[in-house]
Tab-separated table of C-alpha atoms in Angstrom:
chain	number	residue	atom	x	y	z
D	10	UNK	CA	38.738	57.124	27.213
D	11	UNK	CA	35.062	56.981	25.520
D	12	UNK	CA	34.473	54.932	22.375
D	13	UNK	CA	35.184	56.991	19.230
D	14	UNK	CA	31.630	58.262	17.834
D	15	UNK	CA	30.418	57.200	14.359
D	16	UNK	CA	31.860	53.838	14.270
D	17	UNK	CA	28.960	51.517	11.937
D	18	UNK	CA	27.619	48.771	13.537
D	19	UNK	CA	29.537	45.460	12.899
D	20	UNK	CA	26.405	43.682	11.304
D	21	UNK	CA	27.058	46.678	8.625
D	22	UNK	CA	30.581	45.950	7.353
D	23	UNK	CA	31.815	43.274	5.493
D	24	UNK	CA	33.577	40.344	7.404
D	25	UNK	CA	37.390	39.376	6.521
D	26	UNK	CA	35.759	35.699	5.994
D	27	UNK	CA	33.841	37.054	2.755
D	28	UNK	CA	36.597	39.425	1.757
D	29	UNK	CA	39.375	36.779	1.929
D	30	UNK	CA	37.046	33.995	-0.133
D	31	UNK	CA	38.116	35.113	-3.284
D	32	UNK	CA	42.007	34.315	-2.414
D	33	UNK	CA	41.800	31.131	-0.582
D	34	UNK	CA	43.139	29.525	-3.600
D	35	UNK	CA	45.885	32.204	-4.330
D	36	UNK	CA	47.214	32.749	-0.906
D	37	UNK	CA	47.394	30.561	2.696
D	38	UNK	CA	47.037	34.165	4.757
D	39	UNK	CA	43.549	34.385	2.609
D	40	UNK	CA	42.651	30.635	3.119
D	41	UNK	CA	43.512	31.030	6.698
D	42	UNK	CA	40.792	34.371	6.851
D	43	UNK	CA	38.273	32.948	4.606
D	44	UNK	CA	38.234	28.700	6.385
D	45	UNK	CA	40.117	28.885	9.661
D	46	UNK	CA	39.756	32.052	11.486
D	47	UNK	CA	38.366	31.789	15.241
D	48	UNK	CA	37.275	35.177	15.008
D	49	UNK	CA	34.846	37.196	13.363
D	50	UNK	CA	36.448	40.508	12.310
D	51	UNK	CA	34.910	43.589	10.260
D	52	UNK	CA	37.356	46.174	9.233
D	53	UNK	CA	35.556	50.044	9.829
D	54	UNK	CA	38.645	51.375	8.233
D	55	UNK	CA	40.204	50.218	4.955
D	56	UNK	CA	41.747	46.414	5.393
D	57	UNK	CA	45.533	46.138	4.450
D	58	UNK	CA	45.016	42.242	3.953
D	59	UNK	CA	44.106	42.994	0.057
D	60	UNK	CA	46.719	46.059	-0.500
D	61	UNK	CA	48.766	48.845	0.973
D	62	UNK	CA	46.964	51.971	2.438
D	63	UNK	CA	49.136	54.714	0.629
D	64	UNK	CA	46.540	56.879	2.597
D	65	UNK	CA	46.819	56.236	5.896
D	66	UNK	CA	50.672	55.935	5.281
D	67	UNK	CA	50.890	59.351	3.372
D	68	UNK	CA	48.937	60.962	6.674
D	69	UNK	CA	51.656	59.176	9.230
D	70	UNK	CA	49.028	57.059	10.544
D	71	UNK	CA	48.618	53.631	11.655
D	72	UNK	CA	44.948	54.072	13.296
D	73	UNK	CA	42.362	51.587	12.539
D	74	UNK	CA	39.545	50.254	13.826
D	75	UNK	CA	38.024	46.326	13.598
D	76	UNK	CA	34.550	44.907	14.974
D	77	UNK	CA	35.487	41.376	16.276
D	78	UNK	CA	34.139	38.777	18.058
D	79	UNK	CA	34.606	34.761	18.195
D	80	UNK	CA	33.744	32.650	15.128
D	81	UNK	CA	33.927	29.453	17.140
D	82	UNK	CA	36.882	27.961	19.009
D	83	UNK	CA	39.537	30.588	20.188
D	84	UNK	CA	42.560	29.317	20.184
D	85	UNK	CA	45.500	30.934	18.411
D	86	UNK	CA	46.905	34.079	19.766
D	87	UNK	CA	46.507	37.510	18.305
D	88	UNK	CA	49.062	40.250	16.911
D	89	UNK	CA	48.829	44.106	16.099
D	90	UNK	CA	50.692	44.434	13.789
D	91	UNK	CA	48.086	45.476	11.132
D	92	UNK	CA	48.586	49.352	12.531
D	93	UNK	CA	52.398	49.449	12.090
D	94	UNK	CA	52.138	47.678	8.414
D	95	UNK	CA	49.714	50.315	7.707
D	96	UNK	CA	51.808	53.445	9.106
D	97	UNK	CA	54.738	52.013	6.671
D	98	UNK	CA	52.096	51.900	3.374
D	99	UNK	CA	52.964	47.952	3.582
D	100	UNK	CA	50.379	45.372	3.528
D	101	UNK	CA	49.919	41.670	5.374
D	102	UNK	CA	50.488	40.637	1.481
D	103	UNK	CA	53.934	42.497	0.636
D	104	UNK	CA	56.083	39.743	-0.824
D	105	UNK	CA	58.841	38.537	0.998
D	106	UNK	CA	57.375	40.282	4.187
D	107	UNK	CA	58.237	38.840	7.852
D	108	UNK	CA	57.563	39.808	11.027
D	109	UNK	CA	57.580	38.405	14.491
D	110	UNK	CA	56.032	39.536	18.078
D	111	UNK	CA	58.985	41.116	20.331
D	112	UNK	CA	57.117	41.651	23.665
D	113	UNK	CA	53.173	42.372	24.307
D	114	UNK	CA	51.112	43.085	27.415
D	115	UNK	CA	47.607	43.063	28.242
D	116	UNK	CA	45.618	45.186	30.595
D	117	UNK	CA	42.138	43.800	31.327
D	118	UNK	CA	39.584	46.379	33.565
D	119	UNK	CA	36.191	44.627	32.822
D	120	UNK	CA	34.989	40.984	32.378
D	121	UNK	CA	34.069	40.471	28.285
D	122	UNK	CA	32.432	37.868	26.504
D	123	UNK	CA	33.978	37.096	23.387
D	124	UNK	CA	30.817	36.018	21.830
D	125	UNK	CA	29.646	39.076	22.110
D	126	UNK	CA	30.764	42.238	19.141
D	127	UNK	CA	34.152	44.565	20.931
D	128	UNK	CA	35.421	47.415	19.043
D	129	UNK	CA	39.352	47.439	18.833
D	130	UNK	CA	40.696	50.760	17.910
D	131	UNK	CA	44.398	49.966	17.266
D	132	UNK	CA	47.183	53.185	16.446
D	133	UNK	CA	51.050	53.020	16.567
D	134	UNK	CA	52.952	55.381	17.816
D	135	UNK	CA	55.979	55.040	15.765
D	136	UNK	CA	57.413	52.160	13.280
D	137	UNK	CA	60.961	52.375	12.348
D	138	UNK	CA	64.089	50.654	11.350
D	139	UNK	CA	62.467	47.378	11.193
D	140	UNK	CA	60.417	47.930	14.523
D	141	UNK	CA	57.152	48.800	15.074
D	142	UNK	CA	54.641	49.589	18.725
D	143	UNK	CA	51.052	49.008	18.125
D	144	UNK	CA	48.773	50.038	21.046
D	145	UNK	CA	45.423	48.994	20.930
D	146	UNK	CA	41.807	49.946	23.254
D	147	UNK	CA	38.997	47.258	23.291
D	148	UNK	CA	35.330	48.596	23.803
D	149	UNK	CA	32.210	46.685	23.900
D	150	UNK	CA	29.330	47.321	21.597
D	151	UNK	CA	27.869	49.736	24.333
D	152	UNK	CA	30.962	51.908	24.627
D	153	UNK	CA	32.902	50.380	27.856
D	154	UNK	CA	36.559	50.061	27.866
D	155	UNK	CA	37.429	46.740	28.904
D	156	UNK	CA	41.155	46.359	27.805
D	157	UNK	CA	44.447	47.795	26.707
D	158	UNK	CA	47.309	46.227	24.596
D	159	UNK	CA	50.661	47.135	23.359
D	160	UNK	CA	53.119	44.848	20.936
D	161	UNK	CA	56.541	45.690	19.608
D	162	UNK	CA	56.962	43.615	16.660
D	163	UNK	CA	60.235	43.201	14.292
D	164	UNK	CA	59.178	43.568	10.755
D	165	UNK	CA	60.836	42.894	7.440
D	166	UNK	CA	60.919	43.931	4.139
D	167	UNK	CA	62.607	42.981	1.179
D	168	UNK	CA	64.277	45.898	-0.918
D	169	UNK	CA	62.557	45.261	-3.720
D	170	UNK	CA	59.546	45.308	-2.033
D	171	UNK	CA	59.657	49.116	-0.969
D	172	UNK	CA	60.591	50.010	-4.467
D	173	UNK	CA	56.874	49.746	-5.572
């Protein structure tokens, strides 16, 4: 599959380190972003770490799309769930929210350098009953696809929570 066309360069965006900053004090998931993160990432679609996307959810849509690259050391692992929170019009910061990896795989077709920018265009499929499948496509900066993920991941919500 070829690179979607029209994606901004990463150096354009804003990175989740700067957009987090502002929280660090408020919230650990922010302090994590802004202080600990081994990654670079810059959102090309709206982020979900600040607030819902009644948006994307109102269009059935999970699709996003993230610059990334390493910010040092890489050593924690990584989740998609971002695309199934985003289908549901929840965000990372929902109070009360949970959520846990069920099963993930990982298809690699190309040597990458992780120091170098990828493009990961992430969708799900479907997120229900406390379940959701994100499927993701990792591109370098030139347009090669060099990988393919899926994760099922158990997610909840309190009630009060979907209320708002």
């Amino acid at each position: 599959d070829p690179m979607p066309e029209g994606v901004p360069e990463p150096e354009t965006l804003t990175s989740a380190k700067q957009l987090m900053e502002p929280f660090a004090e408020k919230s650990s998931y922010a302090k994590y972003y802004a202080e600990k993160s081994p990654f670079d990432i810059r959102h090309v679609t709206r982020t979900i770490m600040l607030g819902a996307d009644k948006k994307s959810a109102s269009n059935d849509s999970g699709k996003q799309m993230v610059w990334m690259k390493a910010d040092g050391k890489v050593d924690v692992p990584q989740v998609m769930l971002e695309p199934v929170l985003r289908r549901a019009g929840l965000s990372i910061a929902t109070p009360g929210i949970s959520f846990a990896s069920i099963d993930h795989s990982m298809w690699w077709y190309r040597d990458i350098d992780i120091n170098q920018w990828h493009l990961y265009v992430q969708d799900t499929p479907t997120a229900a009953h406390g379940r959701g499948l994100g499927q993701a496509k990792v591109y370098t900066q030139d347009g090669e696809l060099v990988a393919c993920m899926t994760q099922e991941a158990m997610i909840r919500v309190p009630e009060e929570a979907l209320k708002k």
